Each structure stands twice: as C-alpha cells, then as structure tokens.
PDB file of C-alpha atoms in Angstrom:
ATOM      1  CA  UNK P   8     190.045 121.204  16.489  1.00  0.00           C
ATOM      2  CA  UNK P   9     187.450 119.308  15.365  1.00  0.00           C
ATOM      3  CA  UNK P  10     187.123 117.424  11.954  1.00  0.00           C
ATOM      4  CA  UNK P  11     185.580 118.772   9.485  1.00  0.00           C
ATOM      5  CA  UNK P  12     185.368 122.225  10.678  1.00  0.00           C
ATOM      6  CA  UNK P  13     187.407 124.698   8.785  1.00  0.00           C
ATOM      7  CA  UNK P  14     189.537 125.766  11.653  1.00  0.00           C
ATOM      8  CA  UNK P  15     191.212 122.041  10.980  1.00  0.00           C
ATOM      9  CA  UNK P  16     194.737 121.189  10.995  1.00  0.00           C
ATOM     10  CA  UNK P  17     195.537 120.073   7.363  1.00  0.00           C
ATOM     11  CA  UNK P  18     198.587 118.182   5.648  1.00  0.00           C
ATOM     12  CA  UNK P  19     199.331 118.772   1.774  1.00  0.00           C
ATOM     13  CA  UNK P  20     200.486 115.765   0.104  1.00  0.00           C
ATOM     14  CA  UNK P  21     202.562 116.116  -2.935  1.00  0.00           C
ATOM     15  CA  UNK P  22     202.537 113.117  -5.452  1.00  0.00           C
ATOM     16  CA  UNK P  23     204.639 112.019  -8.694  1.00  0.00           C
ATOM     17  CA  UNK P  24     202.287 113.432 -11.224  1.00  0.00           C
ATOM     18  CA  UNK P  25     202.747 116.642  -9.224  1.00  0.00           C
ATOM     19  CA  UNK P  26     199.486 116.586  -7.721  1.00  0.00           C
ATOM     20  CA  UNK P  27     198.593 118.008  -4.488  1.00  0.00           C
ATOM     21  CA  UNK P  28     196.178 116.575  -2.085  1.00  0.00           C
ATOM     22  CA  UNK P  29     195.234 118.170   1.393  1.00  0.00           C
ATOM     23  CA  UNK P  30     193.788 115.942   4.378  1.00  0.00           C
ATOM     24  CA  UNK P  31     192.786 116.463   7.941  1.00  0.00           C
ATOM     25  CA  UNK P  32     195.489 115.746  10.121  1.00  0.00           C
ATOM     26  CA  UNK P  33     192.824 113.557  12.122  1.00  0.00           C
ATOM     27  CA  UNK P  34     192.497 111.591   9.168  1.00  0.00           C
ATOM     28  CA  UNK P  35     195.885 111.135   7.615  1.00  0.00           C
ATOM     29  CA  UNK P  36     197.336 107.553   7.290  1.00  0.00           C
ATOM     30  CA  UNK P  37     200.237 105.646   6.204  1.00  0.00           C
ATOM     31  CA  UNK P  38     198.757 105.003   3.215  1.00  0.00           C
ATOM     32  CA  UNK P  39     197.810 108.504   2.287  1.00  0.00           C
ATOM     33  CA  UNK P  40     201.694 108.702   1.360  1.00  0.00           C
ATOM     34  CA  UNK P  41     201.563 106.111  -1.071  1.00  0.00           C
ATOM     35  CA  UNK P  42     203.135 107.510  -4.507  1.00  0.00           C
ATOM     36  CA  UNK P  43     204.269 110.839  -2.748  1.00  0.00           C
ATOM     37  CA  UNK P  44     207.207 112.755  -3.333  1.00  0.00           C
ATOM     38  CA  UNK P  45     208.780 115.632  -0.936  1.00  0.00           C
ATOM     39  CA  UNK P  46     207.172 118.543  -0.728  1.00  0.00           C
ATOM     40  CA  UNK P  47     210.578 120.649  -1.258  1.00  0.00           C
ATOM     41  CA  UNK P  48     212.625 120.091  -3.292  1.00  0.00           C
ATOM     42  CA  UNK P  49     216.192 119.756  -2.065  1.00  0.00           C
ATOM     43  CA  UNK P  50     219.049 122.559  -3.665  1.00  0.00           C
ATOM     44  CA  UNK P  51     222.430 122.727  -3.188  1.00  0.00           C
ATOM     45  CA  UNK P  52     224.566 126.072  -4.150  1.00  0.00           C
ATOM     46  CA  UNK P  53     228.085 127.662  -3.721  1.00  0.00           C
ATOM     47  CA  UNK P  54     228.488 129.151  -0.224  1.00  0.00           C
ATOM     48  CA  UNK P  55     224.985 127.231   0.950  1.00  0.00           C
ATOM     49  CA  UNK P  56     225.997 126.652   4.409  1.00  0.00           C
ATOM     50  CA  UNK P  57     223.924 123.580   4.820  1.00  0.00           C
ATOM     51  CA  UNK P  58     224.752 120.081   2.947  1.00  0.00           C
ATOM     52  CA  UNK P  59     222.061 119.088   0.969  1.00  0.00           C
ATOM     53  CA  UNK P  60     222.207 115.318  -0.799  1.00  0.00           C
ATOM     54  CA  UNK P  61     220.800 112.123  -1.158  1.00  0.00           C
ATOM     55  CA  UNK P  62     221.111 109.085   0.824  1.00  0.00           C
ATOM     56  CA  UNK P  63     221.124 105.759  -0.137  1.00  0.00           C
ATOM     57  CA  UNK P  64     218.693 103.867   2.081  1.00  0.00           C
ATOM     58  CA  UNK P  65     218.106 100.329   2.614  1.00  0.00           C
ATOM     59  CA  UNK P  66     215.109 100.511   4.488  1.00  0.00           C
ATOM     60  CA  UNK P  67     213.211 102.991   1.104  1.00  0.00           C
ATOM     61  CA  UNK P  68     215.564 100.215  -1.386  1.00  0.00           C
ATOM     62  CA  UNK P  69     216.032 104.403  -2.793  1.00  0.00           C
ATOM     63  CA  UNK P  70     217.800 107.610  -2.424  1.00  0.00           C
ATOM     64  CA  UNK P  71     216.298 110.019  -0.068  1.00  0.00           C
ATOM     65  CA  UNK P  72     217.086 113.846   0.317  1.00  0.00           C
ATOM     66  CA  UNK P  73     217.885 115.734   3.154  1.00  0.00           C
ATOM     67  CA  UNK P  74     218.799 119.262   3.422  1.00  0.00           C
ATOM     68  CA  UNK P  75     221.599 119.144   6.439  1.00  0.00           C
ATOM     69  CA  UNK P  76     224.660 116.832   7.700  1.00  0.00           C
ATOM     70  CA  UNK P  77     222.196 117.175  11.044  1.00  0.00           C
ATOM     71  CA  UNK P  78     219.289 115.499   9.110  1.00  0.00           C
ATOM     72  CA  UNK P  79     221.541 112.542   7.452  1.00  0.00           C
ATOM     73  CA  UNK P  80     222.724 111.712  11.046  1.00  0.00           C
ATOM     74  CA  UNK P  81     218.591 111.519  11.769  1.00  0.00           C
ATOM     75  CA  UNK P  82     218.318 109.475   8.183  1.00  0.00           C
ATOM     76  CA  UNK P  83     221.106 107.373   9.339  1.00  0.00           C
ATOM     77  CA  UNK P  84     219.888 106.693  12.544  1.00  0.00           C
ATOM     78  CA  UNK P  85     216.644 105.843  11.402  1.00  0.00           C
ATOM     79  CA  UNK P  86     218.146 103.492   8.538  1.00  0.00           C
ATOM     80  CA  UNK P  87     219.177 100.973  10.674  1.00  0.00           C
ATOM     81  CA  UNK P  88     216.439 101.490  13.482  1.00  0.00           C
ATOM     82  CA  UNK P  89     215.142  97.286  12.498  1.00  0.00           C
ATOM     83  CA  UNK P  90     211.607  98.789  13.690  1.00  0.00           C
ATOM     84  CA  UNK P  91     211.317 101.124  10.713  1.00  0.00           C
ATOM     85  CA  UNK P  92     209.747  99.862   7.725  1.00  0.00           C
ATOM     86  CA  UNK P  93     209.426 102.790   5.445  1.00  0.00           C
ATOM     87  CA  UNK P  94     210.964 106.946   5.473  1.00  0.00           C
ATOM     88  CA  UNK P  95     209.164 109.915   3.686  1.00  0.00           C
ATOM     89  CA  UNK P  96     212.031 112.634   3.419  1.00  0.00           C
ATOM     90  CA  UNK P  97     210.000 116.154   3.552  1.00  0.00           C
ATOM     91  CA  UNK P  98     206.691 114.486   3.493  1.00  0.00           C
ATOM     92  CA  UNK P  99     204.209 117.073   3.471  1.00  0.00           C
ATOM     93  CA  UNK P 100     202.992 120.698   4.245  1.00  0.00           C
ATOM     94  CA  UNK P 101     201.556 120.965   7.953  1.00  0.00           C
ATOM     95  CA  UNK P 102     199.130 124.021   8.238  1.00  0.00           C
ATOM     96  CA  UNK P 103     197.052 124.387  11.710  1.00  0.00           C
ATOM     97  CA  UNK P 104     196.403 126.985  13.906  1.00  0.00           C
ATOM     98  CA  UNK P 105     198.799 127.625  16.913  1.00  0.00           C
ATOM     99  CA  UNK P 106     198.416 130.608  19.055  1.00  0.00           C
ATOM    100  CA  UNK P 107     195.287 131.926  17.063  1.00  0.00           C
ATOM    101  CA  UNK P 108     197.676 132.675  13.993  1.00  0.00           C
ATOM    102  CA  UNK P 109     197.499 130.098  10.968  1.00  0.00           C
ATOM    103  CA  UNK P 110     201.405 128.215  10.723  1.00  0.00           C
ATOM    104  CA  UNK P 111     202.977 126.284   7.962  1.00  0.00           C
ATOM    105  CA  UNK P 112     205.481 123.528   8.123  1.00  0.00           C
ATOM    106  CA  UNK P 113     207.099 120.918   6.525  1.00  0.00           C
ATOM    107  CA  UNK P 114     208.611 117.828   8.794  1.00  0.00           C
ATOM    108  CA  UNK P 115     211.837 116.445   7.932  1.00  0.00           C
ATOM    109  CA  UNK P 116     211.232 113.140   7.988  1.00  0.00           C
ATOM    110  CA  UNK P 117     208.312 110.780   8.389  1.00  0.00           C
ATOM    111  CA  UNK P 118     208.905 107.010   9.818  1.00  0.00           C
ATOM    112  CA  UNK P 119     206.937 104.148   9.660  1.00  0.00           C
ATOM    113  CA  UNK P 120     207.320 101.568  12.207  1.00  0.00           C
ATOM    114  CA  UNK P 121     206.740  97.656  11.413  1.00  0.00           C
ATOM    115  CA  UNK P 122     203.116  98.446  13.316  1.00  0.00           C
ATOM    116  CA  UNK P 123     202.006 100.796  10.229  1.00  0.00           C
ATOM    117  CA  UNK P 124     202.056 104.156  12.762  1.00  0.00           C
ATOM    118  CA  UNK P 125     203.503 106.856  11.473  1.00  0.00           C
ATOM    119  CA  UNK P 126     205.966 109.127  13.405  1.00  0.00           C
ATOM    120  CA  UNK P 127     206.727 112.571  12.175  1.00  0.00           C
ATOM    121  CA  UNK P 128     210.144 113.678  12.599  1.00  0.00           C
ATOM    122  CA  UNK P 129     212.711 117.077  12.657  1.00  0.00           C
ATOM    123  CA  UNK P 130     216.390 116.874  12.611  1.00  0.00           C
ATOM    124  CA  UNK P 131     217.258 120.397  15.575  1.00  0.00           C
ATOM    125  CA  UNK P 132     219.772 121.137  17.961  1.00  0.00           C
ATOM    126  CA  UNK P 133     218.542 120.394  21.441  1.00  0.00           C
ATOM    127  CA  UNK P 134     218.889 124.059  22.251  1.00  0.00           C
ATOM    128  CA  UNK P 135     216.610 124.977  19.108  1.00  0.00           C
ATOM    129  CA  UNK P 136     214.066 122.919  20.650  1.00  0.00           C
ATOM    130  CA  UNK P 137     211.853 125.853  22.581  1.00  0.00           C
ATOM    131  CA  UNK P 138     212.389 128.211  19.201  1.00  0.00           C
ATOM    132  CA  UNK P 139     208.766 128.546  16.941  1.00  0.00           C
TER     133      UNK P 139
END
C-alpha cells in the first residue's frame, strides 16, 4: 500500500479526552500513543466465559486491562521481559485491506522495547494461529 493513497492501512488512536485520531500504519510511532487509552473497553459479566481484569504492572507504574487469563499470562510475561519499557493494553483499531475486503482489528497488547520500537502483540492458542 502506499502512503497516502486511500487504499492505506490505518490505526485509530483513542486518547483520554476521548478523542480519536487515525494514522497511516507507515507512519505510526511510539509516540503517537502518548496520552492514549484502550480502544475497548474491558467488561466483565455473570456467565462471561473469559476473565476480564486489571493488572498491576511495574513496567506502566499502572493497572492495565486484559480481557482473558490467556492475555494476563502474555501481560505477565511481558512485565518482567527487562527489555520492555512501556505496554499499551488494546492500543488501537487496525483497518487495512487483506484479501481485497477492508478488516478491522484491535491488538491485544502493544510493547515497547528499551530501543523505542514498537511490537504489536495477540494473546491465541497456537492452534488459533492460521484462523482470520
């Protein structure tokens, strides 16, 4: 895709004052997550048959959400990785087109390593790997 067409892949960036800002995914950065908040917010109900909650990181010096025990084990692991600097729990909306049909989705997890990349992350069984 190239930038600035309209065919480009685009993230939406939610932010505190509930704000929404959309980039090209050629031109997101680190820094374009400054002040954001997760794009979904996390629910928990009777009979829900994930657990949803709120971990208490040291890496964020926060809580951050997660929707399954799967993505906590992710969280956790990533918590005491010394190479990450910062986690964004749900950190944007991902829209691109894949398989000439336009698709929508929303990461669990973005980590920052001490070099200021970012790495975009989902919490799945190994043998949901191959599903869309």
């Amino acid at each position: 895709m190239r930038a600035g067409s309209q065919e480009s892949a685009t993230a939406s960036i939610r932010y505190e004052d509930d704000s929404v800002r959309s980039v090209e995914f050629i031109q997101l950065r680190r820094g374009s997550f400054d002040g954001s908040v997760p794009w979904r917010r996390v629910r928990s109900a009777k009979g829900h048959k994930h657990h949803p909650g709120e971990y208490a990181s040291a890496t964020t010096r926060g809580l951050v959400v997660y929707e399954s025990r799967l993505e906590l084990a992710r969280l956790l692991l990533a918590d005491f990785d010394p190479q990450v600097v910062g986690i964004f729990a749900q950190p944007c909306r991902l829209r691109a087109r894949v398989g000439g049909r336009w698709r929508l989705h929303v990461p669990d997890f973005l980590l920052v390593p001490g070099d200021g990349n970012v790495r975009v992350v989902n919490a799945r069984f190994r043998c949901g790997r191959d599903s869309p």
